[in-house]
Tab-separated table of C-alpha atoms in Angstrom:
chain	number	residue	atom	x	y	z
A	213	MET	CA	20.757	-19.518	43.233
A	214	ILE	CA	18.705	-22.184	44.424
A	215	ARG	CA	19.963	-24.592	46.846
A	216	VAL	CA	17.445	-27.323	48.040
A	217	SER	CA	19.153	-29.724	50.724
A	218	GLY	CA	17.787	-32.615	53.001
A	219	LEU	CA	13.803	-31.969	52.068
A	220	TYR	CA	11.979	-34.166	53.494
A	221	LYS	CA	7.603	-34.263	52.872
A	222	THR	CA	5.388	-36.314	55.088
A	223	PHE	CA	1.469	-36.255	54.072
A	224	GLY	CA	-0.377	-37.420	57.288
A	225	LYS	CA	1.144	-39.868	58.689
A	226	ASP	CA	2.810	-42.132	55.953
A	227	ILE	CA	3.171	-40.735	52.502
A	228	HIS	CA	6.046	-39.916	52.133
A	229	ALA	CA	6.419	-37.666	49.063
A	230	LEU	CA	9.603	-36.709	49.288
A	231	ARG	CA	12.608	-38.661	51.067
A	232	GLY	CA	16.172	-36.474	51.256
A	233	VAL	CA	16.164	-33.981	48.523
A	234	ASP	CA	19.321	-32.793	47.197
A	235	LEU	CA	19.299	-30.181	44.453
A	236	SER	CA	21.246	-26.926	43.391
A	237	VAL	CA	20.591	-24.422	40.086
A	238	ASP	CA	22.791	-22.016	38.867
A	239	SER	CA	21.180	-18.832	37.296
A	240	GLY	CA	20.618	-19.080	34.098
A	241	GLU	CA	20.273	-22.619	34.229
A	242	VAL	CA	17.585	-25.064	33.105
A	243	VAL	CA	16.509	-27.985	35.036
A	244	VAL	CA	13.707	-30.382	33.793
A	245	VAL	CA	12.712	-32.873	36.408
A	246	VAL	CA	11.183	-36.422	35.531
A	247	GLY	CA	9.922	-39.205	37.023
A	248	PRO	CA	6.652	-41.551	37.225
A	249	SER	CA	3.463	-39.835	38.359
A	250	GLY	CA	3.590	-39.860	42.754
A	251	CYS	CA	7.189	-39.702	42.677
A	252	GLY	CA	7.603	-35.932	44.511
A	253	LYS	CA	8.197	-34.297	41.652
A	254	SER	CA	5.864	-31.811	42.184
A	255	THR	CA	6.142	-31.713	45.716
A	256	LEU	CA	9.828	-30.686	44.878
A	257	LEU	CA	8.807	-27.802	43.060
A	258	ARG	CA	6.023	-26.350	45.509
A	259	SER	CA	8.176	-26.662	48.274
A	260	ILE	CA	10.974	-24.692	46.390
A	261	ASN	CA	8.291	-21.382	47.103
A	262	MET	CA	7.396	-22.979	49.814
A	263	LEU	CA	3.519	-23.716	48.819
A	264	GLU	CA	3.922	-26.914	50.175
A	265	ARG	CA	5.861	-26.387	53.282
A	266	PRO	CA	8.610	-29.299	53.733
A	267	THR	CA	8.683	-31.644	56.731
A	268	HIS	CA	12.253	-31.467	57.338
A	269	GLY	CA	15.268	-29.901	54.949
A	270	ILE	CA	16.507	-26.649	53.949
A	271	VAL	CA	15.197	-24.447	50.951
A	272	GLU	CA	17.249	-21.641	49.804
A	273	ILE	CA	17.070	-18.938	47.154
A	274	ASP	CA	19.357	-16.252	46.281
A	275	GLY	CA	20.749	-16.284	49.993
A	276	THR	CA	17.114	-16.086	51.596
A	277	VAL	CA	16.735	-19.276	53.539
A	278	LEU	CA	12.994	-20.295	52.678
A	279	THR	CA	12.339	-22.799	55.819
A	280	ASP	CA	13.100	-20.464	58.138
A	281	LYS	CA	10.122	-19.294	59.877
A	282	LYS	CA	11.139	-15.564	60.202
A	283	VAL	CA	11.547	-15.130	56.487
A	284	ASN	CA	8.488	-13.040	54.535
A	285	LEU	CA	7.388	-15.711	52.212
A	286	ASP	CA	5.392	-13.015	50.168
A	287	ARG	CA	8.362	-11.627	49.118
A	288	VAL	CA	10.440	-13.880	47.987
A	289	ARG	CA	7.019	-15.321	46.037
A	290	ALA	CA	7.000	-12.161	44.571
A	291	ASP	CA	10.579	-13.093	42.901
A	292	VAL	CA	9.433	-16.626	42.090
A	293	GLY	CA	7.490	-17.536	39.093
A	294	MET	CA	5.047	-20.111	38.893
A	295	VAL	CA	3.168	-21.960	36.287
A	296	PHE	CA	0.661	-24.466	37.368
A	297	GLN	CA	-0.916	-27.336	35.704
A	298	GLN	CA	-4.507	-26.309	35.494
A	299	PHE	CA	-3.175	-22.352	34.702
A	300	ASN	CA	-5.395	-21.002	37.486
A	301	LEU	CA	-5.711	-17.460	35.517
A	302	PHE	CA	-8.052	-15.269	37.732
A	303	PRO	CA	-11.359	-15.679	35.548
A	304	HIS	CA	-13.447	-12.760	36.954
A	305	ARG	CA	-10.815	-10.349	35.502
A	306	THR	CA	-9.491	-9.513	32.010
A	307	VAL	CA	-6.508	-11.179	30.775
A	308	LEU	CA	-4.540	-7.593	31.347
A	309	ASP	CA	-5.906	-7.654	34.486
A	310	ASN	CA	-4.294	-10.773	35.422
A	311	VAL	CA	-1.058	-9.959	34.255
A	312	MET	CA	-1.423	-6.846	35.693
A	313	LEU	CA	-2.852	-7.206	39.387
A	314	ALA	CA	0.310	-8.454	40.854
A	315	GLN	CA	2.352	-5.921	39.231
A	316	ARG	CA	0.299	-3.135	41.222
A	317	LYS	CA	-0.461	-4.621	44.559
A	318	VAL	CA	2.574	-6.627	45.249
A	319	ARG	CA	5.169	-4.418	43.379
A	320	GLY	CA	3.234	-1.194	44.134
A	321	ARG	CA	3.622	-0.231	40.344
A	322	SER	CA	1.405	2.745	38.873
A	323	LYS	CA	-1.489	1.715	36.474
A	324	ALA	CA	-0.116	2.945	33.394
A	325	GLU	CA	3.221	1.461	34.159
A	326	ALA	CA	1.863	-2.226	35.509
A	327	GLY	CA	-0.156	-1.903	31.971
A	328	GLU	CA	2.303	-1.291	29.523
A	329	VAL	CA	4.612	-4.154	31.336
A	330	ALA	CA	1.267	-6.459	31.012
A	331	ARG	CA	1.084	-5.732	27.404
A	332	GLN	CA	4.638	-6.289	26.941
A	333	GLN	CA	4.547	-9.666	28.256
A	334	LEU	CA	1.330	-10.642	26.189
A	335	GLU	CA	3.833	-9.790	23.056
A	336	HIS	CA	6.111	-11.644	24.536
A	337	VAL	CA	4.088	-14.590	24.824
A	338	GLY	CA	2.440	-13.929	21.472
A	339	ILE	CA	-0.934	-12.968	22.474
A	340	PRO	CA	-1.417	-9.471	22.782
A	341	GLU	CA	-4.380	-9.159	21.155
A	342	LYS	CA	-6.504	-10.986	23.420
A	343	ALA	CA	-5.696	-8.137	26.323
A	344	ASP	CA	-9.196	-7.441	26.866
A	345	ALA	CA	-10.816	-11.032	26.304
A	346	TYR	CA	-11.743	-12.879	30.067
A	347	PRO	CA	-9.683	-16.288	30.357
A	348	ARG	CA	-12.854	-18.126	29.676
A	349	GLN	CA	-12.792	-17.270	26.054
A	350	LEU	CA	-9.317	-18.030	25.496
A	351	SER	CA	-8.386	-21.766	24.460
A	352	GLY	CA	-5.736	-23.883	26.574
A	353	GLY	CA	-3.096	-22.885	25.618
A	354	GLN	CA	-3.344	-19.529	25.608
A	355	GLN	CA	-4.765	-19.296	29.163
A	356	GLN	CA	-1.210	-21.054	29.995
A	357	ARG	CA	0.447	-18.498	27.881
A	358	VAL	CA	-0.877	-16.076	29.764
A	359	ALA	CA	-0.212	-17.405	32.763
A	360	ILE	CA	3.618	-17.283	32.122
A	361	ALA	CA	3.017	-13.504	31.522
A	362	ARG	CA	1.536	-12.964	33.974
A	363	ALA	CA	4.491	-14.603	36.321
A	364	LEU	CA	6.872	-12.653	33.943
A	365	ALA	CA	5.430	-9.493	34.784
A	366	MET	CA	6.991	-9.723	38.278
A	367	ASN	CA	10.780	-10.040	36.845
A	368	PRO	CA	11.152	-13.100	38.869
A	369	LYS	CA	14.610	-14.627	39.304
A	370	VAL	CA	13.263	-17.920	38.530
A	371	MET	CA	10.187	-19.639	37.040
A	372	LEU	CA	8.837	-22.746	38.025
A	373	PHE	CA	6.399	-24.960	35.716
A	374	ASP	CA	4.241	-27.550	36.932
A	375	GLU	CA	3.815	-29.968	34.650
A	376	PRO	CA	2.445	-27.385	32.263
A	377	THR	CA	1.210	-28.855	29.511
A	378	SER	CA	-0.358	-32.153	30.766
A	379	ALA	CA	-3.805	-30.126	31.235
A	380	LEU	CA	-3.986	-29.268	27.178
A	381	ASP	CA	-5.263	-30.691	24.314
A	382	PRO	CA	-2.488	-32.100	22.040
A	383	GLU	CA	-2.514	-29.245	19.642
A	384	MET	CA	-1.797	-26.873	21.777
A	385	ILE	CA	0.967	-27.893	23.407
A	386	SER	CA	3.878	-26.953	21.257
A	387	GLU	CA	2.479	-23.250	21.479
A	388	VAL	CA	3.591	-23.601	25.314
A	389	LEU	CA	6.718	-25.560	24.621
A	390	GLU	CA	7.934	-22.766	22.505
A	391	VAL	CA	7.440	-19.951	24.552
A	392	MET	CA	9.350	-21.847	27.336
A	393	LEU	CA	11.993	-22.291	24.876
A	394	LYS	CA	12.279	-18.580	24.422
A	395	LEU	CA	12.696	-18.309	27.630
A	396	SER	CA	15.130	-20.802	28.273
A	397	ARG	CA	17.475	-19.608	25.663
A	398	GLU	CA	16.797	-15.671	27.151
A	399	GLY	CA	19.004	-17.086	29.830
A	400	MET	CA	15.718	-17.580	32.375
A	401	THR	CA	16.328	-19.461	35.264
A	402	MET	CA	14.155	-22.172	34.914
A	403	ILE	CA	12.960	-25.457	37.164
A	404	VAL	CA	10.415	-27.708	35.093
A	405	VAL	CA	8.350	-30.311	36.051
A	406	THR	CA	7.217	-32.176	32.742
A	407	HIS	CA	6.757	-35.340	30.739
A	408	GLU	CA	7.702	-33.772	27.388
A	409	MET	CA	10.911	-35.374	26.750
A	410	GLY	CA	11.553	-33.507	23.339
A	411	PHE	CA	11.390	-30.123	25.785
A	412	ALA	CA	14.174	-31.678	28.123
A	413	ARG	CA	16.319	-32.519	25.202
A	414	ALA	CA	15.978	-29.026	23.625
A	415	ALA	CA	15.935	-26.385	26.641
A	416	ALA	CA	17.545	-28.404	29.284
A	417	ASP	CA	20.980	-28.010	30.884
A	418	ARG	CA	20.450	-31.034	33.085
A	419	VAL	CA	17.798	-33.792	33.410
A	420	VAL	CA	16.806	-34.990	37.127
A	421	PHE	CA	15.107	-38.248	37.298
A	422	MET	CA	13.167	-38.493	40.461
A	423	ASP	CA	11.461	-42.000	41.844
A	424	GLU	CA	9.728	-42.791	45.167
A	425	GLY	CA	11.077	-38.978	46.453
A	426	GLN	CA	14.189	-39.380	45.459
A	427	ILE	CA	16.739	-38.179	42.797
A	428	VAL	CA	17.985	-41.274	41.291
A	429	GLU	CA	20.493	-39.360	38.943
A	430	SER	CA	20.877	-36.358	37.362
A	431	GLY	CA	22.842	-35.134	34.142
A	432	THR	CA	22.863	-33.673	30.485
A	433	PRO	CA	19.899	-34.279	28.405
A	434	GLY	CA	22.239	-36.696	26.164
A	435	GLU	CA	23.741	-38.474	29.376
A	436	MET	CA	20.309	-39.409	30.319
A	437	PHE	CA	18.468	-39.932	27.406
A	438	ASP	CA	21.325	-42.130	26.116
A	439	ASN	CA	23.350	-43.796	28.618
A	440	PRO	CA	21.187	-43.665	31.895
A	441	GLN	CA	22.988	-45.153	34.745
A	442	HIS	CA	20.433	-46.636	36.833
A	443	GLN	CA	17.959	-49.784	36.260
A	444	ARG	CA	14.574	-47.247	37.210
A	445	THR	CA	15.912	-44.713	35.184
A	446	ARG	CA	16.621	-46.970	32.443
A	447	ASP	CA	13.087	-48.441	32.822
A	448	PHE	CA	11.443	-45.100	33.459
A	449	PHE	CA	12.486	-44.031	29.385
A	450	ASP	CA	12.025	-46.637	27.843
A	451	LYS	CA	8.764	-46.648	29.151
A	452	ILE	CA	7.751	-43.040	27.879
A	453	LEU	CA	10.070	-42.904	25.133
A	454	SER	CA	8.724	-46.551	23.462
A	455	HIS	CA	5.584	-44.478	22.493
B	386	MET	CA	-54.392	-17.451	42.096
B	387	LEU	CA	-51.913	-16.015	44.703
B	388	ALA	CA	-52.437	-12.528	42.987
B	389	ALA	CA	-55.877	-13.107	43.258
B	390	ILE	CA	-55.764	-13.678	47.262
B	391	VAL	CA	-53.633	-10.729	47.405
B	392	GLY	CA	-56.003	-8.529	45.365
B	393	VAL	CA	-58.888	-9.327	48.096
B	394	PHE	CA	-56.989	-9.032	51.084
B	395	GLY	CA	-55.747	-6.002	49.792
B	396	TYR	CA	-59.028	-4.527	48.940
B	397	TYR	CA	-60.279	-5.288	51.972
B	398	SER	CA	-57.408	-3.837	53.558
B	399	LEU	CA	-57.673	-0.408	51.502
B	400	PHE	CA	-61.226	0.016	50.923
B	401	VAL	CA	-63.480	-1.739	53.594
B	402	GLU	CA	-64.092	-0.247	56.956
B	403	ARG	CA	-62.975	-1.724	60.079
B	404	TYR	CA	-60.267	-3.970	57.857
B	405	ASN	CA	-59.024	0.083	56.947
B	406	ASP	CA	-59.240	1.046	60.504
B	407	ALA	CA	-56.767	-1.696	61.597
B	408	PHE	CA	-54.881	-1.385	58.421
B	409	GLU	CA	-54.318	2.213	59.446
B	410	PHE	CA	-53.269	1.682	62.554
B	411	MET	CA	-50.614	-1.026	61.997
B	412	LYS	CA	-49.235	0.358	58.821
B	413	GLU	CA	-47.394	2.156	61.585
B	414	GLY	CA	-44.884	-1.213	62.360
B	415	LEU	CA	-44.398	-0.967	58.858
B	416	ARG	CA	-41.110	1.413	58.741
B	417	LEU	CA	-40.119	-0.492	62.039
B	418	THR	CA	-40.036	-4.191	60.375
B	419	ILE	CA	-38.158	-2.804	57.226
B	420	GLU	CA	-35.572	-1.027	59.539
B	421	MET	CA	-35.062	-3.988	61.528
B	422	ALA	CA	-34.795	-6.612	58.917
B	423	LEU	CA	-32.515	-4.136	57.048
B	424	TRP	CA	-30.418	-3.546	59.652
B	425	GLY	CA	-30.219	-6.714	61.604
B	426	PHE	CA	-29.205	-7.948	58.287
B	427	LEU	CA	-26.648	-5.564	57.257
B	428	ILE	CA	-24.756	-6.173	60.720
B	429	ALA	CA	-24.996	-10.140	60.189
B	430	LEU	CA	-23.354	-9.878	56.538
B	431	ALA	CA	-20.450	-8.291	58.849
B	432	ILE	CA	-20.709	-10.529	61.673
B	433	GLY	CA	-21.348	-13.728	59.141
B	434	LEU	CA	-18.186	-12.638	56.875
B	435	VAL	CA	-16.096	-12.227	59.718
B	436	ALA	CA	-17.467	-15.573	61.369
B	437	GLY	CA	-17.003	-17.268	57.672
B	438	LEU	CA	-13.246	-16.136	57.622
B	439	GLY	CA	-12.884	-17.339	61.115
B	440	ARG	CA	-14.048	-20.618	60.588
B	441	ILE	CA	-11.380	-21.762	57.300
B	442	SER	CA	-8.264	-19.427	59.016
B	443	ARG	CA	-5.264	-21.575	59.835
B	444	ASN	CA	-5.325	-19.844	63.036
B	445	VAL	CA	-6.854	-22.225	65.581
B	446	VAL	CA	-8.051	-19.807	68.037
B	447	ALA	CA	-10.192	-17.897	65.403
B	448	ARG	CA	-11.360	-21.140	63.802
B	449	ASN	CA	-12.460	-22.353	67.321
B	450	VAL	CA	-14.102	-19.042	68.389
B	451	ALA	CA	-16.022	-19.181	65.107
B	452	ARG	CA	-17.105	-23.048	65.234
B	453	THR	CA	-18.082	-22.269	68.622
B	454	TYR	CA	-20.378	-19.312	67.607
B	455	ILE	CA	-21.689	-20.635	64.522
B	456	GLU	CA	-22.754	-23.966	66.506
B	457	PHE	CA	-24.037	-22.530	69.296
B	458	ILE	CA	-26.308	-20.151	67.189
B	459	ARG	CA	-27.511	-23.120	65.579
B	460	GLY	CA	-27.937	-25.383	68.354
B	461	VAL	CA	-31.076	-22.584	69.567
B	462	PRO	CA	-34.432	-22.383	68.164
B	463	THR	CA	-34.841	-18.839	66.321
B	464	LEU	CA	-37.259	-17.401	69.296
B	465	PRO	CA	-35.386	-18.618	72.557
B	466	MET	CA	-32.269	-17.141	71.144
B	467	ILE	CA	-33.952	-14.000	70.514
B	468	PHE	CA	-35.091	-14.235	74.398
B	469	PHE	CA	-31.302	-14.989	74.819
B	470	VAL	CA	-30.000	-11.824	73.631
B	471	ASN	CA	-32.406	-9.788	74.599
B	472	TYR	CA	-32.854	-11.124	78.373
B	473	VAL	CA	-29.265	-12.540	78.714
B	474	ILE	CA	-26.954	-11.417	76.717
B	475	VAL	CA	-27.273	-7.384	76.289
B	476	PRO	CA	-27.911	-6.898	79.879
B	477	SER	CA	-24.846	-8.722	80.539
B	478	VAL	CA	-22.939	-6.717	78.402
B	479	VAL	CA	-24.638	-3.550	79.371
B	480	ASP	CA	-23.479	-4.342	82.829
B	481	PHE	CA	-20.132	-5.246	81.733
B	482	LEU	CA	-19.629	-1.902	80.593
B	483	ASN	CA	-21.131	0.176	82.968
B	484	LEU	CA	-23.753	1.804	80.396
B	485	ASP	CA	-27.424	2.154	81.425
B	486	LEU	CA	-29.715	-0.453	80.175
B	487	GLN	CA	-32.382	2.434	79.250
B	488	SER	CA	-29.976	3.639	76.747
B	489	ILE	CA	-29.987	0.716	74.263
B	490	THR	CA	-34.114	0.578	72.738
B	491	PRO	CA	-35.865	-2.656	72.677
B	492	GLN	CA	-35.345	-1.868	68.389
B	493	TRP	CA	-31.519	-2.208	68.915
B	494	ARG	CA	-31.831	-5.126	71.177
B	495	ALA	CA	-34.021	-6.796	68.774
B	496	ILE	CA	-31.682	-5.594	65.561
B	497	PHE	CA	-29.132	-7.328	67.736
B	498	ALA	CA	-30.501	-10.485	68.647
B	499	LEU	CA	-31.573	-10.769	64.504
B	500	ALA	CA	-27.826	-9.780	63.469
B	501	LEU	CA	-26.317	-12.413	66.040
B	502	ILE	CA	-28.695	-15.480	65.167
B	503	TYR	CA	-28.091	-14.664	61.237
B	504	GLY	CA	-24.672	-13.746	61.603
B	505	GLY	CA	-24.372	-17.590	62.382
B	506	TYR	CA	-25.671	-18.497	59.406
B	507	LEU	CA	-24.912	-16.154	57.015
B	508	ALA	CA	-21.184	-17.246	58.551
B	509	GLU	CA	-22.085	-20.780	56.552
B	510	VAL	CA	-23.036	-19.416	53.351
B	511	PHE	CA	-19.944	-17.637	53.369
B	512	ARG	CA	-17.627	-20.556	53.889
B	513	GLY	CA	-19.404	-22.145	51.590
B	514	GLY	CA	-18.971	-19.462	48.616
B	515	ILE	CA	-15.438	-18.998	49.307
B	516	GLN	CA	-14.872	-22.842	49.711
B	517	SER	CA	-16.516	-22.871	45.952
B	518	VAL	CA	-13.797	-21.253	44.630
B	519	THR	CA	-11.136	-23.738	43.743
B	520	LYS	CA	-7.634	-24.083	45.885
B	521	GLY	CA	-5.772	-23.177	42.348
B	522	GLN	CA	-7.048	-19.626	42.826
B	523	MET	CA	-5.243	-19.233	46.217
B	524	GLU	CA	-2.157	-20.413	45.181
B	525	ALA	CA	-1.920	-18.649	42.089
B	526	GLY	CA	-2.273	-15.504	44.475
B	527	ARG	CA	0.070	-16.436	46.736
B	528	SER	CA	2.488	-17.497	44.423
B	529	LEU	CA	2.773	-13.964	42.693
B	530	GLY	CA	3.567	-12.685	46.561
B	531	LEU	CA	-0.171	-11.632	47.467
B	532	SER	CA	-0.670	-12.090	50.661
B	533	TYR	CA	-3.418	-14.173	52.525
B	534	ARG	CA	-5.781	-11.107	52.608
B	535	ALA	CA	-5.078	-9.332	49.641
B	536	THR	CA	-5.806	-12.915	47.788
B	537	MET	CA	-8.574	-13.049	49.288
B	538	ARG	CA	-9.523	-9.756	48.939
B	539	SER	CA	-8.970	-9.288	44.748
B	540	ILE	CA	-9.412	-12.976	44.209
B	541	ILE	CA	-11.061	-14.879	46.249
B	542	LEU	CA	-14.120	-12.936	48.011
B	543	PRO	CA	-15.251	-11.463	44.392
B	544	GLN	CA	-15.621	-14.962	42.799
B	545	ALA	CA	-17.178	-15.908	46.040
B	546	LEU	CA	-20.026	-13.681	45.366
B	547	ARG	CA	-21.373	-14.850	42.477
B	548	ALA	CA	-22.017	-17.908	44.642
B	549	ILE	CA	-22.780	-15.975	47.641
B	550	ILE	CA	-25.743	-13.986	46.488
B	551	PRO	CA	-28.661	-16.095	46.077
B	552	PRO	CA	-28.641	-17.732	49.504
B	553	LEU	CA	-27.935	-14.478	50.750
B	554	GLY	CA	-30.925	-13.120	49.413
B	555	ASN	CA	-33.429	-15.427	50.599
B	556	ASP	CA	-31.659	-15.207	54.089
B	557	PHE	CA	-33.166	-11.408	53.973
B	558	ILE	CA	-36.128	-12.618	53.276
B	559	ALA	CA	-36.442	-15.077	56.000
B	560	ILE	CA	-34.776	-11.833	58.441
B	561	LEU	CA	-37.936	-10.219	57.459
B	562	LYS	CA	-40.151	-12.570	58.481
B	563	ASP	CA	-38.987	-13.176	61.339
B	564	THR	CA	-38.943	-9.719	62.501
B	565	SER	CA	-42.577	-10.937	63.232
B	566	LEU	CA	-40.919	-12.820	66.574
B	567	LEU	CA	-40.166	-9.772	67.878
B	568	SER	CA	-43.271	-9.245	68.934
B	569	LEU	CA	-42.536	-11.257	71.753
B	570	ILE	CA	-40.140	-9.036	73.280
B	571	ALA	CA	-42.642	-6.013	72.637
B	572	VAL	CA	-41.463	-4.231	69.808
B	573	ARG	CA	-43.573	-2.453	67.639
B	574	GLU	CA	-43.555	-4.153	64.109
B	575	ILE	CA	-46.487	-5.151	62.169
B	576	THR	CA	-47.469	-8.525	63.962
B	577	GLN	CA	-46.822	-6.586	67.904
B	578	ASN	CA	-49.318	-3.975	66.185
B	579	ALA	CA	-51.884	-6.496	64.722
B	580	LYS	CA	-51.930	-7.926	68.133
B	581	ILE	CA	-52.403	-4.204	69.866
B	582	TYR	CA	-55.139	-3.379	67.916
B	583	SER	CA	-56.836	-6.489	67.836
B	584	ASN	CA	-56.977	-6.835	71.852
B	585	ALA	CA	-58.238	-3.406	71.848
B	586	SER	CA	-61.038	-3.431	69.085
B	587	PHE	CA	-61.855	-7.182	69.361
B	588	ASP	CA	-61.710	-7.369	65.532
B	589	PHE	CA	-59.498	-10.494	65.199
B	590	ARG	CA	-60.141	-11.506	61.891
B	591	GLU	CA	-59.907	-7.809	60.393
B	592	SER	CA	-56.423	-7.354	62.112
B	593	TYR	CA	-54.821	-11.009	61.223
B	594	MET	CA	-56.123	-10.455	57.829
B	595	VAL	CA	-54.573	-7.503	56.853
B	596	LEU	CA	-51.421	-8.788	59.377
B	597	THR	CA	-50.959	-11.130	56.338
B	598	PHE	CA	-51.244	-8.984	53.671
B	599	MET	CA	-48.610	-6.848	54.914
B	600	TYR	CA	-46.601	-9.962	54.660
B	601	LEU	CA	-47.231	-11.454	51.779
B	602	VAL	CA	-46.586	-8.195	50.200
B	603	LEU	CA	-43.537	-7.723	51.643
B	604	VAL	CA	-41.912	-11.224	50.653
B	605	LEU	CA	-43.477	-11.369	47.609
B	606	GLY	CA	-42.134	-8.052	46.577
B	607	LEU	CA	-38.950	-8.748	47.910
B	608	SER	CA	-38.964	-11.889	46.104
B	609	PHE	CA	-39.423	-10.446	42.877
B	610	LEU	CA	-36.998	-8.004	42.866
B	611	LEU	CA	-34.075	-10.610	43.629
B	612	SER	CA	-35.122	-12.849	41.115
B	613	ARG	CA	-34.754	-9.784	39.019
B	614	PHE	CA	-31.460	-9.006	40.024
B	615	GLU	CA	-30.392	-12.573	39.724
B	616	ALA	CA	-31.774	-12.843	36.860
B	617	ARG	CA	-29.594	-9.694	35.647
B	618	MET	CA	-26.454	-10.992	37.267
B	619	THR	CA	-26.798	-14.499	35.287
B	620	ARG	CA	-27.064	-12.482	32.000
B	621	TYR	CA	-24.020	-10.417	32.436
B	622	GLU	CA	-22.164	-14.000	32.843
B	623	ALA	CA	-23.664	-15.567	29.871
B	624	GLY	CA	-22.262	-11.947	28.050
B	625	GLU	CA	-18.801	-12.148	29.359
B	626	ARG	CA	-19.259	-15.718	28.364
B	627	SER	CA	-19.800	-15.659	24.802
């Protein structure tokens, strides 16, 4: 369903964020990407919906080659949900409007229909009562759940999560992870960049370890956590699992 | 203190002979002063928005055109720029389009001059306001499938507006003051009227005191309205937060 091949991304002259990444994700698969900061995992994720234009290589979603210059990216992005570290809710609009906006403007849904979908999705992420609040009135965890609802309201084929819990206070992390876990059980195709190894173990079909702009190895959570093949992978897990 | 000065000036302008004569003569120009400031500002807003968007566009041509325009405007003082628009740009454009120069009244030439000058300043205000909205907002809009334009319109600009409105108010006051320069291209706004009246009557002291009174009332009145408007905006924001 998603195919990334030979992906390179260079910032400026000599920052090589991605150095030849190949990755395939099947429909319904949950892939968790881990690695030290600066390893290129966020850049990889942001390349999948072309928020970052790769220097070389191919990104293909559901048969559409996004790296082809003629492709209408807006249309593809409507089918690819993205959740950001900083939530990026629209602060001048209510929660309900946040979830309705793109449905109306991109999907062309009527106000009634978009409103109904929005309420369903807010219910889905567990905060239907906040529909009329403004983002700044919500806690970080609630904001991130609204962001997830906003993406889901577009009926995406795949959801991308870019460190969705990294900006949250510790006590709010689990409410967001629970929503994500629920999504994975419902069969959503997901690519998740995170440091939450508990989530990776519980939800991932596959864990991908990246370092220095390359995929070092990948495997089931069991294989990766209990028996990593590469020294770099072992060092990384030792470091983050020890505390 | 200021109120006392305005009060004294006002008393003279309205009730003291000769001062009041000057006032009666000059007030015919008030309407033109206000109209030119308003029209000039409205057109400048449109130019400023387009130039401000051009300045941050990813299109190289748009970016360079916008930057050239803004730097050109900022490179010339207001008065020479008014002469330049009045005596160079407008006649050239009129020639080019094969129109009759007389069909464009001095008032409109003056308005174009103000609009072009302030368009350049407002472009920077718009650019600053837009750039004060975090990059994540654009990314969030785009990732939902909205086009650049749609994201700009529904997400970025409404937020930028909050940062833009206070400086816009100041620029409106500035444009109102700068209408006085238009007396030098013979537009009969209040400063020009003061010159005409004083030259004919030799009542220089009377004419220019009345003129000062008129500007004080206009500018102070406008500042007052703007501060009320801003206070309402911040109250609205605070209310939202609670």
